[in-house]
Short mmCIF file of C-alpha atoms in Angstrom, two decimals:
data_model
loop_
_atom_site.label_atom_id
_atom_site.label_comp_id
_atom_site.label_asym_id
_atom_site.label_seq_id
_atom_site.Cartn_x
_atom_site.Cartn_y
_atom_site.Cartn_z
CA UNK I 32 0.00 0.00 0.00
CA UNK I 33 1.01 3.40 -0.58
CA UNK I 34 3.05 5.27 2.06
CA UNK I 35 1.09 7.92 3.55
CA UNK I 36 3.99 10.56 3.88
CA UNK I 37 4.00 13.87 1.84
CA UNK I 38 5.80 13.14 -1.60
CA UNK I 39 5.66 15.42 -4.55
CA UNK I 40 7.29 14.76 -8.44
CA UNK I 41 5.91 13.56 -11.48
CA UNK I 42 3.12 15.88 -11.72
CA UNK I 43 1.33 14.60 -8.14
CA UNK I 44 1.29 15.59 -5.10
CA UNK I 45 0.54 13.07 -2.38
CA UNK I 46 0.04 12.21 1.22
CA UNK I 47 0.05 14.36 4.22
CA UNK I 48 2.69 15.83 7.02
CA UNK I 49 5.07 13.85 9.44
CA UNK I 50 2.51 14.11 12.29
CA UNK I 51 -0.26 12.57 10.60
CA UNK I 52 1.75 9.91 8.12
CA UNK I 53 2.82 8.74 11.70
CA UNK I 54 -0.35 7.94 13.10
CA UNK I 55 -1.24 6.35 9.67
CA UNK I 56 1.64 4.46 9.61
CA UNK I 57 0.28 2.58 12.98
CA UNK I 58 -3.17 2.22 11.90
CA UNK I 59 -1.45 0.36 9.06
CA UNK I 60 1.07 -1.73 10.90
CA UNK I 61 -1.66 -2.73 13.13
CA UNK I 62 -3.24 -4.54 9.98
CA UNK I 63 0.15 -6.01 9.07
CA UNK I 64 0.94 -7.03 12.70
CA UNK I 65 -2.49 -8.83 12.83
CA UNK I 66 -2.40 -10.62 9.82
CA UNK I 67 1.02 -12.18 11.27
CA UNK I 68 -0.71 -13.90 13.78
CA UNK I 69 -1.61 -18.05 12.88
CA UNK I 70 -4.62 -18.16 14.49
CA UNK I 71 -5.80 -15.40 12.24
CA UNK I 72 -4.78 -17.40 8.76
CA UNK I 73 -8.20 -17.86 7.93
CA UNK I 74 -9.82 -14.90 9.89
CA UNK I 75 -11.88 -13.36 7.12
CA UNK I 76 -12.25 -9.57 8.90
CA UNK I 77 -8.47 -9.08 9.24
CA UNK I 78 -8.06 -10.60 5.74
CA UNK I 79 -10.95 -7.94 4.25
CA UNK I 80 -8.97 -4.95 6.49
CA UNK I 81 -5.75 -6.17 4.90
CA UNK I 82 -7.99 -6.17 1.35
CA UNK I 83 -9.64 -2.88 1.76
CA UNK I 84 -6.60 -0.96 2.07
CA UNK I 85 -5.45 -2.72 -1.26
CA UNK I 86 -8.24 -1.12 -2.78
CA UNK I 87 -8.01 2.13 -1.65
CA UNK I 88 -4.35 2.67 -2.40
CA UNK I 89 -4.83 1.41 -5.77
CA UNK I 90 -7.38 3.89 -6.19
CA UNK I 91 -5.48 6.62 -5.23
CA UNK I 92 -2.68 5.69 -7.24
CA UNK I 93 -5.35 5.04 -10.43
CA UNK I 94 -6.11 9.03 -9.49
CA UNK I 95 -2.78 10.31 -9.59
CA UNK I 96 -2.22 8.64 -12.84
CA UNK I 97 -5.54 9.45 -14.55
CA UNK I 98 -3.84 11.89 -17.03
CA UNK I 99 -1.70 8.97 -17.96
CA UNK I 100 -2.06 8.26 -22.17
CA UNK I 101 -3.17 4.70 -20.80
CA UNK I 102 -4.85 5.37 -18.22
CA UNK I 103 -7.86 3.01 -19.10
CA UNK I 104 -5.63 0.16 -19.14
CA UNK I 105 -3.17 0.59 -17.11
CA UNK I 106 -4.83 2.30 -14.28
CA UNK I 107 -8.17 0.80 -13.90
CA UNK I 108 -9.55 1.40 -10.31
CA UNK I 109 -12.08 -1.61 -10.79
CA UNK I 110 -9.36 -4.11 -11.66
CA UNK I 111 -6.08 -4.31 -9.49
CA UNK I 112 -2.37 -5.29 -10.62
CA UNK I 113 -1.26 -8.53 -10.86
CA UNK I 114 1.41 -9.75 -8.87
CA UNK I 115 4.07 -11.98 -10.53
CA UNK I 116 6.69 -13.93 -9.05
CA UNK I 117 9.15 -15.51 -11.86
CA UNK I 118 11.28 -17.73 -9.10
CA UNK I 119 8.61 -17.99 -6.60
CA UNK I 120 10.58 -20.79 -4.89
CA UNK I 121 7.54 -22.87 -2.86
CA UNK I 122 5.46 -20.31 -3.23
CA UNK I 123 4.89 -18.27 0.19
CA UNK I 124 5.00 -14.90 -1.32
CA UNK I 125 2.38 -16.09 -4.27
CA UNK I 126 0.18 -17.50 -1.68
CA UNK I 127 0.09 -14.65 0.64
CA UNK I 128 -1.13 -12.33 -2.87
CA UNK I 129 -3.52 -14.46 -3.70
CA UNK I 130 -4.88 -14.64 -0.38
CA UNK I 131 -4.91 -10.81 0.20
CA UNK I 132 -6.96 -10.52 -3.76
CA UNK I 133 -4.04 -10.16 -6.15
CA UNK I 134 -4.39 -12.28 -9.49
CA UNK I 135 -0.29 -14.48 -9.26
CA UNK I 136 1.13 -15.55 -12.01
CA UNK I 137 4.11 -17.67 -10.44
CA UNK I 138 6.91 -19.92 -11.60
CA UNK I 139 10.61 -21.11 -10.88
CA UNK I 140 13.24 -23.31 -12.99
CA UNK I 141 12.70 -25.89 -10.14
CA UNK I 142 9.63 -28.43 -10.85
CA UNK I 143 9.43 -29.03 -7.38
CA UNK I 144 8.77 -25.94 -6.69
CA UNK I 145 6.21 -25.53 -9.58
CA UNK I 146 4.56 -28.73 -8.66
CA UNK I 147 4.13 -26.94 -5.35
CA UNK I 148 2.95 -23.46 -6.33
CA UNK I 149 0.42 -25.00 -8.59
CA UNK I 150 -0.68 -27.13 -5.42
CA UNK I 151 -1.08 -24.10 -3.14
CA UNK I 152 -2.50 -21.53 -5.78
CA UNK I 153 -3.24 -23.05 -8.62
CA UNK I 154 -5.45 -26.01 -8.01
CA UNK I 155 -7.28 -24.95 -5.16
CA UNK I 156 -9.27 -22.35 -6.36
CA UNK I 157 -9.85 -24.39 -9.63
CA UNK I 158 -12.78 -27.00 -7.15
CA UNK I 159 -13.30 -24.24 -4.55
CA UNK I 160 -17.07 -24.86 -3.03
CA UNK I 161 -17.34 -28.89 -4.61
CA UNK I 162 -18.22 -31.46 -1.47
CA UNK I 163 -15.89 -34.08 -1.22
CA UNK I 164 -15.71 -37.73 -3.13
CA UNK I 165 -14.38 -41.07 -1.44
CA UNK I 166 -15.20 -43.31 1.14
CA UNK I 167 -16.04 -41.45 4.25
CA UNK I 168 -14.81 -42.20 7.93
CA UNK I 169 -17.51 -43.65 10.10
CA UNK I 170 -17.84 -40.95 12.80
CA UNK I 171 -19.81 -38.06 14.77
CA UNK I 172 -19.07 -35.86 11.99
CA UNK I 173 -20.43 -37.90 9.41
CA UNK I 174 -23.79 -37.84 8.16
CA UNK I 175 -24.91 -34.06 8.74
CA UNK I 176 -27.56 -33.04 6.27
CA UNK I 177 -25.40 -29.63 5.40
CA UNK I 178 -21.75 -29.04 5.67
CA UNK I 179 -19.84 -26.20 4.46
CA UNK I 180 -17.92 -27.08 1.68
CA UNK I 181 -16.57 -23.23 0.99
CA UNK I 182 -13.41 -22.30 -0.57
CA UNK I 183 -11.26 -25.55 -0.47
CA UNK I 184 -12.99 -27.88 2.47
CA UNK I 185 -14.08 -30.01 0.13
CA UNK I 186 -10.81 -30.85 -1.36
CA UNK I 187 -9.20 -30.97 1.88
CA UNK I 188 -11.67 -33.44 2.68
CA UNK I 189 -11.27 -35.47 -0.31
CA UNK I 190 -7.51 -36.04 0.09
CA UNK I 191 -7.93 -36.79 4.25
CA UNK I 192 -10.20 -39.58 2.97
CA UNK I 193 -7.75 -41.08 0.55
CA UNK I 194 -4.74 -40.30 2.40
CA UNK I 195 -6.70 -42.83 5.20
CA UNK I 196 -7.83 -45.40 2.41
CA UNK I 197 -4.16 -45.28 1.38
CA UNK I 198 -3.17 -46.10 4.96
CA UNK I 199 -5.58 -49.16 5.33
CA UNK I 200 -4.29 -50.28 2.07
CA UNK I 201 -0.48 -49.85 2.93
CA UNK I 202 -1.28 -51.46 6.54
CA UNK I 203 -3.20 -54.70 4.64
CA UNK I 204 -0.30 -55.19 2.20
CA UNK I 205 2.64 -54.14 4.56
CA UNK I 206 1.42 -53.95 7.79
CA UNK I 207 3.31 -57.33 9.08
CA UNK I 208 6.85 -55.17 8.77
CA UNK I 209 5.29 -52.77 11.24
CA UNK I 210 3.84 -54.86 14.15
CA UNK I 211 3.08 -53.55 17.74
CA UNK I 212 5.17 -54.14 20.74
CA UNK I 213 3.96 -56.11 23.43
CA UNK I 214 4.91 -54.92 27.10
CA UNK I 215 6.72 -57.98 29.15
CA UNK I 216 6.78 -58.50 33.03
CA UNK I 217 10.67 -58.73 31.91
CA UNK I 218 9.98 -54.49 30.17
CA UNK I 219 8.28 -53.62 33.12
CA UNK I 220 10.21 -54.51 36.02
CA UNK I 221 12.20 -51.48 38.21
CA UNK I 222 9.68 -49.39 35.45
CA UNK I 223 7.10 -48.06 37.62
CA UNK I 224 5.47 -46.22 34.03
CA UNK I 225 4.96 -49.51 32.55
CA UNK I 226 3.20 -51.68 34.82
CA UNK I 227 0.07 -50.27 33.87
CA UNK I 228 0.76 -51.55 30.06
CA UNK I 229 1.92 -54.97 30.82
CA UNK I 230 0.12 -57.39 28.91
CA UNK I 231 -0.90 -54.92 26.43
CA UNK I 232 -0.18 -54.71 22.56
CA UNK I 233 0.84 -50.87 21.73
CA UNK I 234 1.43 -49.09 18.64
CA UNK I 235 4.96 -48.15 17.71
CA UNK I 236 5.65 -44.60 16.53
CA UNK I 237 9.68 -45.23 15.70
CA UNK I 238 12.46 -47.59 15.63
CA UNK I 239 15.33 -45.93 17.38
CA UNK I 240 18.74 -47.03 15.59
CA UNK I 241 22.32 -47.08 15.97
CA UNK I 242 24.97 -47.43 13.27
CA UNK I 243 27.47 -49.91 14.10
CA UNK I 244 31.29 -50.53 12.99
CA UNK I 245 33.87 -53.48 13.92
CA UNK I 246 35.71 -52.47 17.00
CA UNK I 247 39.29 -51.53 16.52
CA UNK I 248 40.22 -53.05 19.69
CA UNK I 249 41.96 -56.74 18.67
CA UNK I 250 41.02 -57.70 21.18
CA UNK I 251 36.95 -57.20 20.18
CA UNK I 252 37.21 -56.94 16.44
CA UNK I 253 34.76 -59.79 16.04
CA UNK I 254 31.66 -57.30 17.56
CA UNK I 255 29.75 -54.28 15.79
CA UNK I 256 29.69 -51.33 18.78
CA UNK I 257 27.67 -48.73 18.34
CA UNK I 258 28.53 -45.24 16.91
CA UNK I 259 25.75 -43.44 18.86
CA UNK I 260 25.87 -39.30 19.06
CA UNK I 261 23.02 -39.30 22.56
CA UNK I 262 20.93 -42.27 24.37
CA UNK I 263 18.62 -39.80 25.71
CA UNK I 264 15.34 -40.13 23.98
CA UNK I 265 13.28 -37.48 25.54
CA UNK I 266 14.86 -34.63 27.77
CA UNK I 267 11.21 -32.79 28.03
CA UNK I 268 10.58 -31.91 31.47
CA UNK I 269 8.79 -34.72 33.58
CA UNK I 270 8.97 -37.06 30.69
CA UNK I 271 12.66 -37.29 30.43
CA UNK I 272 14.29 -41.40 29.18
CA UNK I 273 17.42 -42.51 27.87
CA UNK I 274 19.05 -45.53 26.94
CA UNK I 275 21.47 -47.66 29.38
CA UNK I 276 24.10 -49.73 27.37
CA UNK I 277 24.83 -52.84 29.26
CA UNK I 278 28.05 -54.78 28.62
CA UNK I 279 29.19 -57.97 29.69
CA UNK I 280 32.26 -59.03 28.36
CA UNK I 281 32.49 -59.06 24.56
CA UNK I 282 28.82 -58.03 24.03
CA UNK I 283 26.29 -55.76 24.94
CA UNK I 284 22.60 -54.52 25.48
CA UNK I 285 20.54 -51.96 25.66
CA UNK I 286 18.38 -51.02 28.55
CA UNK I 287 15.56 -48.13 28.66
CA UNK I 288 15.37 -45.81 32.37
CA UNK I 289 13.58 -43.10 33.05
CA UNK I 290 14.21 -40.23 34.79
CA UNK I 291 16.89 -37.48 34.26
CA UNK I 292 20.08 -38.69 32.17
CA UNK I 293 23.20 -38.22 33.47
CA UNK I 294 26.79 -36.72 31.38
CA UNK I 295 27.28 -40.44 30.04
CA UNK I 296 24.12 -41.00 28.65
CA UNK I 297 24.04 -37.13 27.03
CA UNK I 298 27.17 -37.89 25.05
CA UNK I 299 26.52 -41.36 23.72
CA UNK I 300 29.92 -42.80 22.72
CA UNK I 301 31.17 -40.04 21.73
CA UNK I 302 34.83 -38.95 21.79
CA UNK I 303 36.00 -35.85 21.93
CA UNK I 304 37.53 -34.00 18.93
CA UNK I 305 35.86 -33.99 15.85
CA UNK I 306 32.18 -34.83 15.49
CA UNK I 307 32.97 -38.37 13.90
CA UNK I 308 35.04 -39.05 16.68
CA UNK I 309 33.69 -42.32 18.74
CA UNK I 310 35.03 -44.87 21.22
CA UNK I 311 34.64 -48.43 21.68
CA UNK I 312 31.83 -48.98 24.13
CA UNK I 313 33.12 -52.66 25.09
CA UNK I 314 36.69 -51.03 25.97
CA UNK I 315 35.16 -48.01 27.95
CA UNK I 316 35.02 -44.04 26.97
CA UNK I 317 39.32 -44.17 27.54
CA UNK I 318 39.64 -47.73 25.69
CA UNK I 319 39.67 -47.90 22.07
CA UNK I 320 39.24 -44.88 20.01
CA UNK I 321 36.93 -44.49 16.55
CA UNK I 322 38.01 -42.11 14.31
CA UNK I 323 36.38 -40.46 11.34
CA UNK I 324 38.85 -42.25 9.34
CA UNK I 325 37.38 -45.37 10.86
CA UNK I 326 34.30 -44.93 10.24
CA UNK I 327 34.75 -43.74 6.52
CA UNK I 328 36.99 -47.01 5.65
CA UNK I 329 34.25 -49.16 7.10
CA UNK I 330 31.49 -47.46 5.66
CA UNK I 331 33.31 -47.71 1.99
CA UNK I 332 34.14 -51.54 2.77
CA UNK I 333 30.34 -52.07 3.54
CA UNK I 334 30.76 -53.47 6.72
CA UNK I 335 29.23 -50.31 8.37
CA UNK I 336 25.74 -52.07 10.14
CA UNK I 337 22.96 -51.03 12.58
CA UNK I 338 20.95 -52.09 15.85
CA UNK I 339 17.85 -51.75 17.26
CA UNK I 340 18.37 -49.22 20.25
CA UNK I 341 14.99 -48.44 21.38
CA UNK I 342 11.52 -48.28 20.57
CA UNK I 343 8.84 -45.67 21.25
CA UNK I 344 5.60 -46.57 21.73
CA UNK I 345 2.20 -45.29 21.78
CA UNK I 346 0.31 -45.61 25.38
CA UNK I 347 -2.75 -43.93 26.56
CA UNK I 348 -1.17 -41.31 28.56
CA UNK I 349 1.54 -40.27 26.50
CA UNK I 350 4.89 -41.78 24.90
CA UNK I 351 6.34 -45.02 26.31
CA UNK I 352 10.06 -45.85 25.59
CA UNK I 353 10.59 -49.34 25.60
CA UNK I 354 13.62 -51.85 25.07
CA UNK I 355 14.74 -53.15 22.03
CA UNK I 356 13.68 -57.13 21.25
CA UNK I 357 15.24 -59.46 18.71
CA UNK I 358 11.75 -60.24 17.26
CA UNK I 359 11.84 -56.23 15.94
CA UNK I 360 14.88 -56.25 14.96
CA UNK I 361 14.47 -59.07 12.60
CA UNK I 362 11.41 -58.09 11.12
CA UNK I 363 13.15 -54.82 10.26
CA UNK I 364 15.99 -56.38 8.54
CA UNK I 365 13.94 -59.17 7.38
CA UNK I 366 11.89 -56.88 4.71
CA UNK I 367 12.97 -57.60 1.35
CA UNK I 368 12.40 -54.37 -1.18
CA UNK I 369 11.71 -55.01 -5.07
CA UNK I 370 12.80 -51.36 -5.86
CA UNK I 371 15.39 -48.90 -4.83
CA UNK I 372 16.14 -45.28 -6.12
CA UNK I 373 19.10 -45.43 -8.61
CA UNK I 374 21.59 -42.33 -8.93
CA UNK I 375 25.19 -41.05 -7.00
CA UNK I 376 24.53 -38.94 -4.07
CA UNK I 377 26.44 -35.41 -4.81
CA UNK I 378 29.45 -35.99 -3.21
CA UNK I 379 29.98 -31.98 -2.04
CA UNK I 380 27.47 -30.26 -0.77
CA UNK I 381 27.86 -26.56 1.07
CA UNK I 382 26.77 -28.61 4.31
CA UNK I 383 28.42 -31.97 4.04
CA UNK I 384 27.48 -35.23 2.67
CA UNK I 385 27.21 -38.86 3.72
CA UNK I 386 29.46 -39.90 0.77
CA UNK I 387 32.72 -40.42 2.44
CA UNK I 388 30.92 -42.91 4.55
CA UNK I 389 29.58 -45.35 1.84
CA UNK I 390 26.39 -43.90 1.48
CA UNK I 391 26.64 -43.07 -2.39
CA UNK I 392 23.64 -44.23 -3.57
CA UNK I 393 20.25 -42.65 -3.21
CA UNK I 394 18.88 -46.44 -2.49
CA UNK I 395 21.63 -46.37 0.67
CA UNK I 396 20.03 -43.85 2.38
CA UNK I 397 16.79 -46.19 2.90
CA UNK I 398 16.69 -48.88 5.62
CA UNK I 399 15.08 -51.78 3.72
CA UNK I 400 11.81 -51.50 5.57
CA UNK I 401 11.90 -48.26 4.45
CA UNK I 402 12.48 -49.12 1.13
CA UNK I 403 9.11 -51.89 0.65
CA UNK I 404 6.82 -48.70 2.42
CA UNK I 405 8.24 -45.79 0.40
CA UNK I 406 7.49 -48.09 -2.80
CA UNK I 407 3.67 -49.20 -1.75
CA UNK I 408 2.99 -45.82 -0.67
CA UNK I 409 4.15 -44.56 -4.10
CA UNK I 410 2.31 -47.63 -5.46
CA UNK I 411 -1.00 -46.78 -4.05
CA UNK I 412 -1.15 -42.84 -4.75
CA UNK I 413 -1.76 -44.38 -8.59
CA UNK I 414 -4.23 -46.79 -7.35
CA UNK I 415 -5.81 -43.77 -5.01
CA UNK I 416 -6.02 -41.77 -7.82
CA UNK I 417 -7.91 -44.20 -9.97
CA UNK I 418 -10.36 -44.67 -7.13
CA UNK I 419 -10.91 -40.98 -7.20
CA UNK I 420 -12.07 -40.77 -10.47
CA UNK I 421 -14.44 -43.69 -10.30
CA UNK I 422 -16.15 -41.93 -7.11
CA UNK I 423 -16.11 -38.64 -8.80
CA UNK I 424 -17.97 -39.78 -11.53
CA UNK I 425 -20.26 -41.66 -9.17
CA UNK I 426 -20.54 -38.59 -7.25
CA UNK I 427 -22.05 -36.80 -10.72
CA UNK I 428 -18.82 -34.30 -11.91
CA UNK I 429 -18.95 -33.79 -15.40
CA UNK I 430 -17.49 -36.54 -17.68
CA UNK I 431 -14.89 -33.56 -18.71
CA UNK I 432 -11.47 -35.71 -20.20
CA UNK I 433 -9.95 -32.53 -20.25
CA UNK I 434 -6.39 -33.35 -17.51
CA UNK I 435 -5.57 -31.26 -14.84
CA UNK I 436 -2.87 -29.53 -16.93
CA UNK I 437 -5.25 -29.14 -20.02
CA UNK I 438 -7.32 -27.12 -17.59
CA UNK I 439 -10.60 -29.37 -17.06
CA UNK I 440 -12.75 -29.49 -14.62
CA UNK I 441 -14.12 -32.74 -14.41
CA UNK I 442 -13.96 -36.37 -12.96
CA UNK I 443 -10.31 -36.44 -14.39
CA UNK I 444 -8.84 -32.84 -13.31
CA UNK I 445 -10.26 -33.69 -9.77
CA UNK I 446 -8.99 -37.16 -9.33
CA UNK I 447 -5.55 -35.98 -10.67
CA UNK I 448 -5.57 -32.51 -8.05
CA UNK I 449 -6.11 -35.23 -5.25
CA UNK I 450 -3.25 -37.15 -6.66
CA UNK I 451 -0.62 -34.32 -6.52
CA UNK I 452 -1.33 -33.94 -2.86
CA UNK I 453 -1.07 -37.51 -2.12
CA UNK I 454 1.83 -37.35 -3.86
CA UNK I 455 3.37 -34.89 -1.93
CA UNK I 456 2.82 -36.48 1.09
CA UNK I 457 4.62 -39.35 0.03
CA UNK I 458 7.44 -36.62 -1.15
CA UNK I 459 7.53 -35.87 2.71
CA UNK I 460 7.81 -39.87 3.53
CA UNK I 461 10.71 -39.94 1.64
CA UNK I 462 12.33 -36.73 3.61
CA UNK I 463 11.31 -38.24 7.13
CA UNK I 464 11.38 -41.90 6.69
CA UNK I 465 15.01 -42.75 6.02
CA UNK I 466 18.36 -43.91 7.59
CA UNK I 467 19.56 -40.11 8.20
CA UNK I 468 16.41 -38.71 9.58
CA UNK I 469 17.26 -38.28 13.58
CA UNK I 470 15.30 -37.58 16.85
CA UNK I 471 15.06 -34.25 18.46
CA UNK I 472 15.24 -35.48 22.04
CA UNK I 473 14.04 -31.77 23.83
CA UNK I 474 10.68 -32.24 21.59
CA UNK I 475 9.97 -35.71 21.13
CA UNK I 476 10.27 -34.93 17.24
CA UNK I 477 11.74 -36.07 13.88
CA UNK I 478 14.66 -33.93 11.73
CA UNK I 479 14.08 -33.61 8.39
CA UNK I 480 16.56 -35.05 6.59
CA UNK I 481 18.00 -31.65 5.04
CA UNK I 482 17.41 -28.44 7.32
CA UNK I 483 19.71 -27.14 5.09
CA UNK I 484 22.15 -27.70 2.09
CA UNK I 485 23.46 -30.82 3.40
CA UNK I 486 23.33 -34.17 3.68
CA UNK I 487 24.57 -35.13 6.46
CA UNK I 488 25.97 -38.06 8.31
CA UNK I 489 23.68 -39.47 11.09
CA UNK I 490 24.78 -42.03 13.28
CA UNK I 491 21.39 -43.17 15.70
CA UNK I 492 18.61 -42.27 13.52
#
């Protein structure tokens, strides 16, 4: 909007003195510093405020130019400018113009990124108003004789309901690599927190893992110890676990507590010095060292390997760490993929990379498990999407061929606009479920795999 401070050139004079452009100024930041606000993303009055003054500064600049040899064209107070964004990257700025009434033409060299603008601006406005299609979840929201369908609800809708036919279809075809843990008398005992779950079958949220190399100590070389950056799981206040490595001679396990970790647990088996600096755990924090070096020569030989360390559980009042057990360990390993990405991992990147420790492939970045779910997920956005159109033209949308691309607005455009965002959230499966995607132990949380332009090493994940 235009500033509302005294300028003069050009043939127009505008605005008003510093007193007065001051208190404007505030009455306008005010709009600016309440459209900031997340709960007020969809709050139609600030939006309309925000709108409004649009309006009225285009107007006054469409006055100031009216003498203009174009004027008609160019300076239409009915019709505002465009906004375009040429590398609109994923598409904030775009979205935030189209939200305040601009018409956004954006693009980037990146199809990502375009795939992602036309998600966010493009497609939703193209169904805005239509009630959703697919097989509805049995509920207390169900079954209401009106809903409001405005703007995009009934998209949104449309792709919750596949997104959760997808998951019963990926849990019917897959669902044996992912079972629940069962909580033992053995779990439970010196565990005050579990007794209340012994007996009972929960769901697991994560695997905890640790990447494991021979020891350098002779005198161990036959055992894989852990190369483990923390063994605290959670560090929130009240809720705080971590991981207890047991030895006993020439191997080890690992043990869950709860309760506030000590120095030891906070450091893992880490060394000091560089980052990629370990010890041996079965030779003791001043035993045998693990260097970088190490690690990197074992990686490249392929004998770099991985254990179970914990596993987090669902309960019913909150998050329950749990032990590892040979029965989930082998069903992790056990999975058996029929696809992996092909392609070299960029072996610089401004951040670092995961190359120099034999992680060149794209398909080595992917536990196998991983692997099998990442491909029927992928697998089943196809199938989703055929679904789609078959309920869609059930549901009575025009027989329109015409693709999503080719502009249509029918059974086929709709089925396809559900598809990108299933897709997409398979795009974010492959970010978060992989062998370098690592807990955030102060939030209970998983780290994308690239915060930034880097991928990196991780050694629990």
């Amino acid at each position: 909007v235009n500033d509302p401070g005294y300028q003069q050139g050009g043939g127009f004079r505008y605005g008003v003195n510093k007193e007065s452009a001051a208190i404007e100024r505030e009455r306008l930041f005010k709009i600016i510093e309440d459209l900031v606000l997340w709960e007020n993303t969809n709050n139609e009055a600030v939006l309309n405020a925000a709108r409004a003054e649009i309006h009225r500064s285009w107007r006054e600049t469409c006055e100031l130019n009216r003498t203009h040899p174009d004027a008609s064209t160019l300076f239409d107070p009915e019709r505002l400018p465009a906004y375009f964004d040429p590398f609109a990257g994923s598409g904030a700025m775009p979205l935030e113009a189209q939200r305040l009434g601009l018409k956004v033409y954006s693009s980037d060299l990146n199809p990502v990124a375009v795939t992602i603008n036309k998600a966010m601006i493009q497609i939703p406005p193209m169904f805005a108003g239509r009630p959703p299609v697919g097989p509805a979840k049995a509920g207390p929201n169900q079954g209401k004789l009106h809903e409001d369908w405005s703007g995009a609800k009934g998209l949104a809708e449309s792709v919750r309901r596949y997104g959760a036919w997808m998951r019963a279809e990926a849990d019917s075809r897959i669902g044996n690599l992912y079972p629940p843990v069962i909580v033992t008398e053995e779990m439970a005992s010196g565990r005050p927190d579990l007794r209340p779950y012994v007996g009972e079958s929960l769901t697991v949220i994560a695997w905890l893992w640790a990447r494991t190399v021979k020891s350098p100590n002779p005198i161990f070389s036959h055992a894989d110890v852990p190369l483990v950056s923390t063994f605290v799981l959670s560090s929130k206040a009240g809720k705080q676990a971590y991981v207890r490595p047991v030895v006993n001679g020439d191997s080890y396990r690992f043990a869950v507590e709860v309760g506030s970790p000590d120095d030891a647990a906070s450091s893992g088996t880490k060394a000091r010095g560089r980052s990629s600096n370990f010890f041996c755990l079965l030779s003791g924090p001043t035993g045998a060292p693990i260097s970088g070096d190490y690690s990197k020569a074992e990686g490249q030989a392929g004998r770099m390997g991985a254990r179970l360390m914990a596993i987090v559980a669902e309960g019913a009042r909150g998050r329950v760490y749990l032990p590892p057990t040979d029965y989930h360990e082998e069903v992790a390993k056990g999975a058996k993929p029929s696809w992996s990405p092909s392609g070299e991992v960029p072996a610089r990147l401004t951040g670092g990379t995961c190359v120099p420790y034999g992680l060149t492939q794209w398909g080595a970045l992917f536990t196998s498990r991983q692997l099998v779910a990442l491909t029927c997920f992928a697998d089943v956005v196809s199938e989703a999407v055929a679904k789609a159109f078959a309920d869609a033209s059930e549901a009575g949308l025009s027989a329109d061929a015409r693709t999503l691309d080719g502009g249509g607005g029918g059974a086929t455009a709709y089925s396809q606009a559900i598809g990108v965002y299933l897709a997409c959230a398979v795009s974010r499966l492959a970010d978060y479920g992989r062998s370098l995607a690592t807990c955030r132990p102060k939030d209970n949380a998983m780290r994308s795999v690239m915060p930034k332009q880097a991928i990196q090493m991780s050694w629990d994940y």
